PDB file as gemmi writes it, atoms N, CA and C in Angstrom:
CRYST1    1.000    1.000    1.000  90.00  90.00  90.00 P 1                      
ATOM      1  N   MET A   1     242.705  97.689 168.247  1.00  0.00           N  
ATOM      2  CA  MET A   1     242.894  96.669 169.477  1.00  0.00           C  
ATOM      3  C   MET A   1     242.993  95.231 169.778  1.00  0.00           C  
ATOM      4  N   HIS A   2     242.353  94.606 168.790  1.00  0.00           N  
ATOM      5  CA  HIS A   2     241.955  92.968 168.803  1.00  0.00           C  
ATOM      6  C   HIS A   2     243.172  92.653 168.358  1.00  0.00           C  
ATOM      7  N   SER A   3     243.737  92.984 167.099  1.00  0.00           N  
ATOM      8  CA  SER A   3     244.557  92.500 166.666  1.00  0.00           C  
ATOM      9  C   SER A   3     245.840  92.507 167.499  1.00  0.00           C  
ATOM     10  N   ASN A   4     246.013  93.422 168.161  1.00  0.00           N  
ATOM     11  CA  ASN A   4     247.441  93.768 169.110  1.00  0.00           C  
ATOM     12  C   ASN A   4     247.168  92.606 170.082  1.00  0.00           C  
ATOM     13  N   HIS A   5     245.982  92.455 170.253  1.00  0.00           N  
ATOM     14  CA  HIS A   5     245.914  91.232 171.645  1.00  0.00           C  
ATOM     15  C   HIS A   5     246.516  90.003 170.767  1.00  0.00           C  
ATOM     16  N   LYS A   6     245.839  89.768 169.860  1.00  0.00           N  
ATOM     17  CA  LYS A   6     246.377  88.620 169.053  1.00  0.00           C  
ATOM     18  C   LYS A   6     247.638  88.556 169.098  1.00  0.00           C  
ATOM     19  N   HIS A   7     248.205  89.456 168.560  1.00  0.00           N  
ATOM     20  CA  HIS A   7     249.195  89.466 168.329  1.00  0.00           C  
ATOM     21  C   HIS A   7     250.548  89.287 169.787  1.00  0.00           C  
ATOM     22  N   GLU A   8     250.277  89.678 170.575  1.00  0.00           N  
ATOM     23  CA  GLU A   8     250.620  89.489 172.076  1.00  0.00           C  
ATOM     24  C   GLU A   8     250.423  88.174 172.292  1.00  0.00           C  
ATOM     25  N   HIS A   9     248.836  87.124 172.128  1.00  0.00           N  
ATOM     26  CA  HIS A   9     248.788  86.071 172.245  1.00  0.00           C  
ATOM     27  C   HIS A   9     249.700  85.017 171.680  1.00  0.00           C  
ATOM     28  N   ILE A  10     250.257  85.546 170.595  1.00  0.00           N  
ATOM     29  CA  ILE A  10     250.655  84.472 169.230  1.00  0.00           C  
ATOM     30  C   ILE A  10     252.140  84.540 170.024  1.00  0.00           C  
ATOM     31  N   GLU A  11     252.628  85.677 170.434  1.00  0.00           N  
ATOM     32  CA  GLU A  11     254.025  85.644 170.884  1.00  0.00           C  
ATOM     33  C   GLU A  11     254.296  85.209 172.317  1.00  0.00           C  
ATOM     34  N   SER A  12     253.044  85.007 173.047  1.00  0.00           N  
ATOM     35  CA  SER A  12     253.298  84.334 174.153  1.00  0.00           C  
ATOM     36  C   SER A  12     252.981  82.623 174.090  1.00  0.00           C  
ATOM     37  N   GLU A  13     252.634  82.192 172.813  1.00  0.00           N  
ATOM     38  CA  GLU A  13     252.197  80.949 172.438  1.00  0.00           C  
ATOM     39  C   GLU A  13     253.872  80.340 171.847  1.00  0.00           C  
ATOM     40  N   ILE A  14     254.325  81.090 170.998  1.00  0.00           N  
ATOM     41  CA  ILE A  14     255.929  81.079 170.611  1.00  0.00           C  
ATOM     42  C   ILE A  14     256.607  80.764 171.790  1.00  0.00           C  
ATOM     43  N   LEU A  15     256.613  81.586 172.576  1.00  0.00           N  
ATOM     44  CA  LEU A  15     257.177  81.644 173.850  1.00  0.00           C  
ATOM     45  C   LEU A  15     257.327  80.221 174.813  1.00  0.00           C  
ATOM     46  N   ASN A  16     256.008  79.673 174.893  1.00  0.00           N  
ATOM     47  CA  ASN A  16     255.833  78.289 175.504  1.00  0.00           C  
ATOM     48  C   ASN A  16     256.267  77.297 174.822  1.00  0.00           C  
ATOM     49  N   VAL A  17     256.258  77.337 173.319  1.00  0.00           N  
ATOM     50  CA  VAL A  17     256.518  76.184 172.431  1.00  0.00           C  
ATOM     51  C   VAL A  17     258.161  76.111 172.695  1.00  0.00           C  
ATOM     52  N   ILE A  18     258.672  77.187 172.378  1.00  0.00           N  
ATOM     53  CA  ILE A  18     260.103  77.246 172.411  1.00  0.00           C  
ATOM     54  C   ILE A  18     260.527  76.911 173.905  1.00  0.00           C  
ATOM     55  N   ASN A  19     259.942  77.127 174.913  1.00  0.00           N  
ATOM     56  CA  ASN A  19     260.442  76.811 176.041  1.00  0.00           C  
ATOM     57  C   ASN A  19     260.225  75.108 176.610  1.00  0.00           C  
ATOM     58  N   HIS A  20     259.100  74.772 176.003  1.00  0.00           N  
ATOM     59  CA  HIS A  20     259.232  73.019 175.845  1.00  0.00           C  
ATOM     60  C   HIS A  20     259.940  72.617 175.040  1.00  0.00           C  
ATOM     61  N   THR A  21     260.316  73.265 173.884  1.00  0.00           N  
ATOM     62  CA  THR A  21     261.197  72.418 172.750  1.00  0.00           C  
ATOM     63  C   THR A  21     262.475  72.402 173.380  1.00  0.00           C  
ATOM     64  N   ILE A  22     263.167  73.367 174.190  1.00  0.00           N  
ATOM     65  CA  ILE A  22     264.479  73.544 174.817  1.00  0.00           C  
ATOM     66  C   ILE A  22     264.501  72.067 175.881  1.00  0.00           C  
ATOM     67  N   LYS A  23     263.394  72.160 176.602  1.00  0.00           N  
ATOM     68  CA  LYS A  23     263.557  71.039 177.389  1.00  0.00           C  
ATOM     69  C   LYS A  23     263.299  69.768 176.884  1.00  0.00           C  
ATOM     70  N   SER A  24     262.469  69.231 176.120  1.00  0.00           N  
ATOM     71  CA  SER A  24     262.057  68.089 175.626  1.00  0.00           C  
ATOM     72  C   SER A  24     262.898  67.744 174.510  1.00  0.00           C  
ATOM     73  N   GLU A  25     263.009  68.284 173.302  1.00  0.00           N  
ATOM     74  CA  GLU A  25     263.507  68.359 171.864  1.00  0.00           C  
ATOM     75  C   GLU A  25     265.276  68.494 171.797  1.00  0.00           C  
ATOM     76  N   ILE A  26     265.774  69.541 172.726  1.00  0.00           N  
ATOM     77  CA  ILE A  26     267.050  69.728 172.556  1.00  0.00           C  
ATOM     78  C   ILE A  26     267.875  68.901 173.812  1.00  0.00           C  
ATOM     79  N   TYR A  27     268.790  68.124 172.920  1.00  0.00           N  
ATOM     80  CA  TYR A  27     269.869  67.409 173.960  1.00  0.00           C  
ATOM     81  C   TYR A  27     271.046  67.879 174.208  1.00  0.00           C  
ATOM     82  N   ASP A  28     271.326  69.160 173.737  1.00  0.00           N  
ATOM     83  CA  ASP A  28     273.042  69.888 174.191  1.00  0.00           C  
ATOM     84  C   ASP A  28     272.590  70.185 175.781  1.00  0.00           C  
ATOM     85  N   GLU A  29     273.351  69.389 176.738  1.00  0.00           N  
ATOM     86  CA  GLU A  29     273.195  69.898 177.598  1.00  0.00           C  
ATOM     87  C   GLU A  29     273.663  71.481 178.374  1.00  0.00           C  
ATOM     88  N   SER A  30     274.374  71.688 177.258  1.00  0.00           N  
ATOM     89  CA  SER A  30     274.956  73.090 177.665  1.00  0.00           C  
ATOM     90  C   SER A  30     273.770  74.532 177.188  1.00  0.00           C  
ATOM     91  N   LEU A  31     272.868  73.863 176.227  1.00  0.00           N  
ATOM     92  CA  LEU A  31     271.576  74.854 176.067  1.00  0.00           C  
ATOM     93  C   LEU A  31     270.520  74.813 177.491  1.00  0.00           C  
ATOM     94  N   LYS A  32     270.681  73.845 177.949  1.00  0.00           N  
ATOM     95  CA  LYS A  32     269.588  73.604 179.154  1.00  0.00           C  
ATOM     96  C   LYS A  32     270.078  75.006 179.943  1.00  0.00           C  
ATOM     97  N   HIS A  33     271.011  75.754 180.379  1.00  0.00           N  
ATOM     98  CA  HIS A  33     271.041  76.692 181.100  1.00  0.00           C  
ATOM     99  C   HIS A  33     270.599  77.859 180.582  1.00  0.00           C  
ATOM    100  N   CYS A  34     270.063  77.940 179.341  1.00  0.00           N  
ATOM    101  CA  CYS A  34     269.535  79.094 179.059  1.00  0.00           C  
ATOM    102  C   CYS A  34     268.304  79.534 179.328  1.00  0.00           C  
ATOM    103  N   SER A  35     267.613  80.962 179.011  1.00  0.00           N  
ATOM    104  CA  SER A  35     266.123  80.886 179.182  1.00  0.00           C  
ATOM    105  C   SER A  35     265.850  81.903 178.408  1.00  0.00           C  
ATOM    106  N   PHE A  36     264.614  81.920 177.654  1.00  0.00           N  
ATOM    107  CA  PHE A  36     263.860  82.578 176.937  1.00  0.00           C  
ATOM    108  C   PHE A  36     262.931  83.328 177.538  1.00  0.00           C  
ATOM    109  N   THR A  37     263.475  84.986 177.252  1.00  0.00           N  
ATOM    110  CA  THR A  37     262.543  85.750 178.140  1.00  0.00           C  
ATOM    111  C   THR A  37     261.709  86.366 177.352  1.00  0.00           C  
ATOM    112  N   ALA A  38     261.527  86.399 176.280  1.00  0.00           N  
ATOM    113  CA  ALA A  38     261.009  87.421 175.362  1.00  0.00           C  
ATOM    114  C   ALA A  38     260.624  86.818 173.873  1.00  0.00           C  
ATOM    115  N   VAL A  39     259.452  87.296 173.595  1.00  0.00           N  
ATOM    116  CA  VAL A  39     259.376  86.968 171.698  1.00  0.00           C  
ATOM    117  C   VAL A  39     258.978  88.216 171.441  1.00  0.00           C  
ATOM    118  N   LYS A  40     259.481  88.851 170.244  1.00  0.00           N  
ATOM    119  CA  LYS A  40     258.894  89.875 169.672  1.00  0.00           C  
ATOM    120  C   LYS A  40     258.498  89.576 168.033  1.00  0.00           C  
ATOM    121  N   LEU A  41     257.097  89.289 167.578  1.00  0.00           N  
ATOM    122  CA  LEU A  41     257.086  89.169 166.126  1.00  0.00           C  
ATOM    123  C   LEU A  41     256.436  90.259 165.463  1.00  0.00           C  
ATOM    124  N   SER A  42     257.408  90.116 164.457  1.00  0.00           N  
ATOM    125  CA  SER A  42     257.407  91.255 163.435  1.00  0.00           C  
ATOM    126  C   SER A  42     255.860  91.620 163.083  1.00  0.00           C  
ATOM    127  N   PRO A  43     255.471  92.556 162.407  1.00  0.00           N  
ATOM    128  CA  PRO A  43     253.838  93.004 162.132  1.00  0.00           C  
ATOM    129  C   PRO A  43     253.534  91.876 161.025  1.00  0.00           C  
ATOM    130  N   ASP A  44     254.081  91.609 159.883  1.00  0.00           N  
ATOM    131  CA  ASP A  44     253.545  90.625 159.439  1.00  0.00           C  
ATOM    132  C   ASP A  44     253.755  89.286 159.777  1.00  0.00           C  
ATOM    133  N   TYR A  45     254.177  88.928 161.124  1.00  0.00           N  
ATOM    134  CA  TYR A  45     254.176  87.399 161.528  1.00  0.00           C  
ATOM    135  C   TYR A  45     255.649  86.626 160.749  1.00  0.00           C  
ATOM    136  N   SER A  46     256.141  87.443 160.081  1.00  0.00           N  
ATOM    137  CA  SER A  46     257.120  86.520 159.122  1.00  0.00           C  
ATOM    138  C   SER A  46     258.614  86.080 159.979  1.00  0.00           C  
ATOM    139  N   PHE A  47     259.017  86.984 161.186  1.00  0.00           N  
ATOM    140  CA  PHE A  47     260.005  87.152 161.866  1.00  0.00           C  
ATOM    141  C   PHE A  47     259.557  87.107 163.099  1.00  0.00           C  
ATOM    142  N   ALA A  48     260.436  86.174 164.190  1.00  0.00           N  
ATOM    143  CA  ALA A  48     260.224  85.911 165.458  1.00  0.00           C  
ATOM    144  C   ALA A  48     261.732  86.198 166.138  1.00  0.00           C  
ATOM    145  N   THR A  49     261.943  87.275 166.887  1.00  0.00           N  
ATOM    146  CA  THR A  49     263.141  87.429 167.587  1.00  0.00           C  
ATOM    147  C   THR A  49     262.815  87.067 168.893  1.00  0.00           C  
ATOM    148  N   ILE A  50     263.626  85.911 169.325  1.00  0.00           N  
ATOM    149  CA  ILE A  50     263.436  85.570 170.718  1.00  0.00           C  
ATOM    150  C   ILE A  50     264.696  85.755 171.563  1.00  0.00           C  
ATOM    151  N   TYR A  51     264.452  86.579 172.561  1.00  0.00           N  
ATOM    152  CA  TYR A  51     265.455  87.220 173.537  1.00  0.00           C  
ATOM    153  C   TYR A  51     265.909  86.064 174.622  1.00  0.00           C  
ATOM    154  N   VAL A  52     267.554  85.793 174.582  1.00  0.00           N  
ATOM    155  CA  VAL A  52     268.182  84.739 175.319  1.00  0.00           C  
ATOM    156  C   VAL A  52     268.767  85.108 176.660  1.00  0.00           C  
ATOM    157  N   ASP A  53     268.633  84.261 177.821  1.00  0.00           N  
ATOM    158  CA  ASP A  53     269.454  85.073 178.459  1.00  0.00           C  
ATOM    159  C   ASP A  53     269.932  83.852 179.258  1.00  0.00           C  
ATOM    160  N   THR A  54     271.261  83.937 180.160  1.00  0.00           N  
ATOM    161  CA  THR A  54     271.675  82.505 180.766  1.00  0.00           C  
ATOM    162  C   THR A  54     272.771  83.382 182.208  1.00  0.00           C  
ATOM    163  N   TYR A  55     272.724  82.203 183.129  1.00  0.00           N  
ATOM    164  CA  TYR A  55     273.529  82.924 184.362  1.00  0.00           C  
ATOM    165  C   TYR A  55     274.968  82.930 184.024  1.00  0.00           C  
ATOM    166  N   ASP A  56     275.438  82.446 183.342  1.00  0.00           N  
ATOM    167  CA  ASP A  56     276.816  82.494 182.958  1.00  0.00           C  
ATOM    168  C   ASP A  56     277.016  83.576 181.649  1.00  0.00           C  
ATOM    169  N   ARG A  57     277.001  84.671 181.718  1.00  0.00           N  
ATOM    170  CA  ARG A  57     277.035  85.506 180.532  1.00  0.00           C  
ATOM    171  C   ARG A  57     278.384  85.458 179.613  1.00  0.00           C  
ATOM    172  N   SER A  58     279.076  84.889 180.165  1.00  0.00           N  
ATOM    173  CA  SER A  58     280.333  84.609 179.192  1.00  0.00           C  
ATOM    174  C   SER A  58     280.061  83.763 178.209  1.00  0.00           C  
ATOM    175  N   LYS A  59     279.092  82.848 178.258  1.00  0.00           N  
ATOM    176  CA  LYS A  59     279.097  81.586 177.200  1.00  0.00           C  
ATOM    177  C   LYS A  59     277.617  82.122 176.663  1.00  0.00           C  
ATOM    178  N   ILE A  60     276.976  83.419 176.837  1.00  0.00           N  
ATOM    179  CA  ILE A  60     275.747  83.834 175.915  1.00  0.00           C  
ATOM    180  C   ILE A  60     276.413  83.435 174.172  1.00  0.00           C  
ATOM    181  N   GLU A  61     277.022  84.281 173.588  1.00  0.00           N  
ATOM    182  CA  GLU A  61     277.446  84.257 172.454  1.00  0.00           C  
ATOM    183  C   GLU A  61     277.384  82.504 171.813  1.00  0.00           C  
ATOM    184  N   HIS A  62     277.943  81.914 172.427  1.00  0.00           N  
ATOM    185  CA  HIS A  62     278.255  80.459 171.926  1.00  0.00           C  
ATOM    186  C   HIS A  62     276.910  79.841 171.879  1.00  0.00           C  
ATOM    187  N   MET A  63     275.982  80.134 173.254  1.00  0.00           N  
ATOM    188  CA  MET A  63     274.719  79.703 173.011  1.00  0.00           C  
ATOM    189  C   MET A  63     273.961  79.934 171.954  1.00  0.00           C  
ATOM    190  N   LEU A  64     273.780  81.127 171.400  1.00  0.00           N  
ATOM    191  CA  LEU A  64     273.070  81.800 170.365  1.00  0.00           C  
ATOM    192  C   LEU A  64     273.512  81.214 169.418  1.00  0.00           C  
ATOM    193  N   GLU A  65     274.786  80.883 168.895  1.00  0.00           N  
ATOM    194  CA  GLU A  65     275.340  80.318 167.774  1.00  0.00           C  
ATOM    195  C   GLU A  65     274.544  79.202 167.604  1.00  0.00           C  
ATOM    196  N   LYS A  66     274.880  77.982 168.772  1.00  0.00           N  
ATOM    197  CA  LYS A  66     274.195  77.031 168.766  1.00  0.00           C  
ATOM    198  C   LYS A  66     272.659  76.596 168.688  1.00  0.00           C  
ATOM    199  N   LEU A  67     272.031  77.856 169.485  1.00  0.00           N  
ATOM    200  CA  LEU A  67     270.521  77.849 169.304  1.00  0.00           C  
ATOM    201  C   LEU A  67     270.222  78.109 167.737  1.00  0.00           C  
ATOM    202  N   THR A  68     270.847  79.052 167.037  1.00  0.00           N  
ATOM    203  CA  THR A  68     270.734  79.320 165.440  1.00  0.00           C  
ATOM    204  C   THR A  68     270.914  78.207 164.645  1.00  0.00           C  
ATOM    205  N   ILE A  69     271.955  77.096 165.264  1.00  0.00           N  
ATOM    206  CA  ILE A  69     272.137  75.983 164.051  1.00  0.00           C  
ATOM    207  C   ILE A  69     270.886  75.249 164.566  1.00  0.00           C  
ATOM    208  N   ALA A  70     270.431  75.044 165.652  1.00  0.00           N  
ATOM    209  CA  ALA A  70     269.145  73.937 166.065  1.00  0.00           C  
ATOM    210  C   ALA A  70     267.796  74.675 165.905  1.00  0.00           C  
ATOM    211  N   LYS A  71     267.817  75.960 164.981  1.00  0.00           N  
ATOM    212  CA  LYS A  71     266.264  76.775 164.866  1.00  0.00           C  
ATOM    213  C   LYS A  71     265.299  76.345 164.089  1.00  0.00           C  
ATOM    214  N   GLY A  72     266.024  75.127 163.069  1.00  0.00           N  
ATOM    215  CA  GLY A  72     265.224  74.287 162.410  1.00  0.00           C  
ATOM    216  C   GLY A  72     263.906  73.645 163.370  1.00  0.00           C  
ATOM    217  N   VAL A  73     264.549  72.886 164.566  1.00  0.00           N  
ATOM    218  CA  VAL A  73     263.779  71.841 165.284  1.00  0.00           C  
ATOM    219  C   VAL A  73     262.853  72.797 166.091  1.00  0.00           C  
ATOM    220  N   PHE A  74     263.243  74.330 166.622  1.00  0.00           N  
ATOM    221  CA  PHE A  74     262.495  75.171 166.809  1.00  0.00           C  
ATOM    222  C   PHE A  74     261.114  75.274 165.814  1.00  0.00           C  
ATOM    223  N   ARG A  75     261.367  75.561 164.962  1.00  0.00           N  
ATOM    224  CA  ARG A  75     260.384  75.998 163.883  1.00  0.00           C  
ATOM    225  C   ARG A  75     259.529  74.957 163.423  1.00  0.00           C  
ATOM    226  N   SER A  76     259.865  73.605 163.496  1.00  0.00           N  
ATOM    227  CA  SER A  76     259.057  72.618 163.260  1.00  0.00           C  
ATOM    228  C   SER A  76     258.397  72.264 164.687  1.00  0.00           C  
ATOM    229  N   GLN A  77     258.798  72.480 165.769  1.00  0.00           N  
ATOM    230  CA  GLN A  77     257.673  72.292 167.059  1.00  0.00           C  
ATOM    231  C   GLN A  77     257.009  73.317 166.834  1.00  0.00           C  
ATOM    232  N   LEU A  78     256.854  74.531 166.326  1.00  0.00           N  
ATOM    233  CA  LEU A  78     256.105  75.782 166.211  1.00  0.00           C  
ATOM    234  C   LEU A  78     255.415  75.110 165.347  1.00  0.00           C  
ATOM    235  N   ALA A  79     255.468  74.507 163.711  1.00  0.00           N  
ATOM    236  CA  ALA A  79     254.802  74.143 163.013  1.00  0.00           C  
ATOM    237  C   ALA A  79     253.581  73.219 163.715  1.00  0.00           C  
ATOM    238  N   GLN A  80     254.381  72.370 164.264  1.00  0.00           N  
ATOM    239  CA  GLN A  80     253.514  71.278 165.157  1.00  0.00           C  
ATOM    240  C   GLN A  80     252.406  71.555 166.168  1.00  0.00           C  
ATOM    241  N   TYR A  81     252.463  72.553 166.560  1.00  0.00           N  
ATOM    242  CA  TYR A  81     251.981  72.868 168.121  1.00  0.00           C  
ATOM    243  C   TYR A  81     250.856  74.433 167.988  1.00  0.00           C  
ATOM    244  N   MET A  82     251.497  75.217 166.859  1.00  0.00           N  
ATOM    245  CA  MET A  82     250.684  75.771 166.795  1.00  0.00           C  
ATOM    246  C   MET A  82     249.943  76.314 165.443  1.00  0.00           C  
ATOM    247  N   ARG A  83     248.910  77.183 165.394  1.00  0.00           N  
ATOM    248  CA  ARG A  83     247.574  76.918 164.191  1.00  0.00           C  
ATOM    249  C   ARG A  83     247.602  78.436 163.700  1.00  0.00           C  
ATOM    250  N   ILE A  84     249.075  78.619 163.149  1.00  0.00           N  
ATOM    251  CA  ILE A  84     249.073  79.850 162.024  1.00  0.00           C  
ATOM    252  C   ILE A  84     249.545  79.443 160.977  1.00  0.00           C  
ATOM    253  N   ARG A  85     249.394  80.144 159.830  1.00  0.00           N  
ATOM    254  CA  ARG A  85     249.663  80.002 158.645  1.00  0.00           C  
ATOM    255  C   ARG A  85     250.972  79.876 158.181  1.00  0.00           C  
ATOM    256  N   LYS A  86     251.620  80.689 158.570  1.00  0.00           N  
ATOM    257  CA  LYS A  86     253.000  80.720 158.295  1.00  0.00           C  
ATOM    258  C   LYS A  86     253.796  80.742 159.451  1.00  0.00           C  
ATOM    259  N   ILE A  87     255.080  79.782 159.292  1.00  0.00           N  
ATOM    260  CA  ILE A  87     255.648  79.684 160.731  1.00  0.00           C  
ATOM    261  C   ILE A  87     257.246  81.023 160.305  1.00  0.00           C  
ATOM    262  N   PRO A  88     257.081  81.609 161.475  1.00  0.00           N  
ATOM    263  CA  PRO A  88     257.967  82.787 161.674  1.00  0.00           C  
ATOM    264  C   PRO A  88     259.386  81.986 161.372  1.00  0.00           C  
ATOM    265  N   ASP A  89     260.034  82.906 160.475  1.00  0.00           N  
ATOM    266  CA  ASP A  89     261.746  82.657 160.818  1.00  0.00           C  
ATOM    267  C   ASP A  89     262.186  83.432 162.089  1.00  0.00           C  
ATOM    268  N   ILE A  90     263.133  82.353 162.772  1.00  0.00           N  
ATOM    269  CA  ILE A  90     263.382  82.747 163.938  1.00  0.00           C  
ATOM    270  C   ILE A  90     264.824  83.303 164.095  1.00  0.00           C  
ATOM    271  N   ARG A  91     264.907  84.268 165.155  1.00  0.00           N  
ATOM    272  CA  ARG A  91     266.129  84.935 165.134  1.00  0.00           C  
ATOM    273  C   ARG A  91     266.511  84.945 166.915  1.00  0.00           C  
ATOM    274  N   PHE A  92     267.396  84.353 167.524  1.00  0.00           N  
ATOM    275  CA  PHE A  92     268.075  84.440 168.394  1.00  0.00           C  
ATOM    276  C   PHE A  92     268.677  85.541 168.719  1.00  0.00           C  
ATOM    277  N   VAL A  93     268.647  86.618 169.942  1.00  0.00           N  
ATOM    278  CA  VAL A  93     269.310  87.206 170.152  1.00  0.00           C  
ATOM    279  C   VAL A  93     269.546  87.688 171.831  1.00  0.00           C  
ATOM    280  N   LYS A  94     270.683  88.341 172.216  1.00  0.00           N  
ATOM    281  CA  LYS A  94     271.038  88.205 173.831  1.00  0.00           C  
ATOM    282  C   LYS A  94     270.058  89.197 174.221  1.00  0.00           C  
ATOM    283  N   ASP A  95     269.431  88.773 175.368  1.00  0.00           N  
ATOM    284  CA  ASP A  95     268.812  90.018 176.077  1.00  0.00           C  
ATOM    285  C   ASP A  95     269.466  90.833 176.953  1.00  0.00           C  
ATOM    286  N   GLU A  96     269.474  92.013 176.543  1.00  0.00           N  
ATOM    287  CA  GLU A  96     270.141  93.332 176.847  1.00  0.00           C  
ATOM    288  C   GLU A  96     269.309  93.752 178.476  1.00  0.00           C  
ATOM    289  N   THR A  97     268.410  93.216 178.949  1.00  0.00           N  
ATOM    290  CA  THR A  97     267.878  93.730 179.934  1.00  0.00           C  
ATOM    291  C   THR A  97     268.934  94.493 181.402  1.00  0.00           C  
ATOM    292  N   ILE A  98     269.004  92.896 181.801  1.00  0.00           N  
ATOM    293  CA  ILE A  98     270.191  92.793 182.919  1.00  0.00           C  
ATOM    294  C   ILE A  98     271.155  93.848 182.741  1.00  0.00           C  
ATOM    295  N   ASP A  99     272.025  93.958 181.586  1.00  0.00           N  
ATOM    296  CA  ASP A  99     273.040  94.478 181.127  1.00  0.00           C  
ATOM    297  C   ASP A  99     272.818  95.993 181.627  1.00  0.00           C  
ATOM    298  N   ASN A 100     271.388  96.411 180.803  1.00  0.00           N  
ATOM    299  CA  ASN A 100     270.973  97.696 180.809  1.00  0.00           C  
ATOM    300  C   ASN A 100     270.834  97.948 182.140  1.00  0.00           C  
ATOM    301  N   SER A 101     269.991  97.388 183.050  1.00  0.00           N  
ATOM    302  CA  SER A 101     269.784  97.884 184.096  1.00  0.00           C  
ATOM    303  C   SER A 101     270.796  98.064 185.347  1.00  0.00           C  
ATOM    304  N   LEU A 102     271.932  96.859 185.069  1.00  0.00           N  
ATOM    305  CA  LEU A 102     273.338  97.308 185.847  1.00  0.00           C  
ATOM    306  C   LEU A 102     273.947  98.869 185.680  1.00  0.00           C  
ATOM    307  N   LYS A 103     273.874  99.018 184.273  1.00  0.00           N  
ATOM    308  CA  LYS A 103     274.633 100.059 183.934  1.00  0.00           C  
ATOM    309  C   LYS A 103     273.900 101.366 184.520  1.00  0.00           C  
ATOM    310  N   ILE A 104     272.500 101.195 184.327  1.00  0.00           N  
ATOM    311  CA  ILE A 104     271.658 102.324 185.001  1.00  0.00           C  
ATOM    312  C   ILE A 104     271.874 102.758 186.330  1.00  0.00           C  
ATOM    313  N   ASP A 105     272.028 101.274 187.014  1.00  0.00           N  
ATOM    314  CA  ASP A 105     272.296 101.158 188.900  1.00  0.00           C  
ATOM    315  C   ASP A 105     273.820 101.722 188.601  1.00  0.00           C  
ATOM    316  N   GLN A 106     274.596 101.748 187.659  1.00  0.00           N  
ATOM    317  CA  GLN A 106     276.115 102.373 188.227  1.00  0.00           C  
ATOM    318  C   GLN A 106     275.860 103.532 188.088  1.00  0.00           C  
ATOM    319  N   LEU A 107     275.242 104.249 186.919  1.00  0.00           N  
ATOM    320  CA  LEU A 107     275.297 105.515 186.743  1.00  0.00           C  
ATOM    321  C   LEU A 107     274.622 106.263 187.698  1.00  0.00           C  
ATOM    322  N   LEU A 108     273.432 105.992 188.305  1.00  0.00           N  
ATOM    323  CA  LEU A 108     272.591 106.175 189.863  1.00  0.00           C  
ATOM    324  C   LEU A 108     273.461 106.164 190.599  1.00  0.00           C  
ATOM    325  N   ASP A 109     274.570 105.335 190.866  1.00  0.00           N  
ATOM    326  CA  ASP A 109     275.292 105.432 192.139  1.00  0.00           C  
ATOM    327  C   ASP A 109     276.418 106.303 192.167  1.00  0.00           C  
ATOM    328  N   LYS A 110     276.813 106.784 190.673  1.00  0.00           N  
ATOM    329  CA  LYS A 110     277.810 107.975 190.837  1.00  0.00           C  
ATOM    330  C   LYS A 110     276.986 108.971 191.185  1.00  0.00           C  
ATOM    331  N   ILE A 111     275.796 109.046 190.876  1.00  0.00           N  
ATOM    332  CA  ILE A 111     275.197 110.502 191.076  1.00  0.00           C  
ATOM    333  C   ILE A 111     275.164 111.099 192.629  1.00  0.00           C  
TER     334      ILE A 111                                                      
END                                                                             
C-alpha cells in the first residue's frame, strides 16, 4: 500500500511540474490552450503517459505533435524540480474521457 501511495504522489508531482512548465517555459501560444488532465507512471517509473485535452478538439493532434517535440524541455524541468533517480520518458496522449462520456450519453439517450 505504501508504494502505491508513493507512485500516486510522484504522478501528482509530475503533473504539477508539467503544468508549471507549460506556463513558464513553453512560448508557443497555441500550446497555452492545452490542459494536462492526468499522469500515469509505469510501474518501473521509466515512462510517464501524460493525458492532454483542449477546448478546440480539432487541434489536439497538432498539439500532441508540438508537445512531443518539446518533451526535452519538460524532462529537463522534471530533472530540475523532482527528487527521483531516473526521469521518465514522456509520452503525450489525447485524453479520451470527454469523448467516452459523450458516447455514453448518446447511448443512454437512445435507450
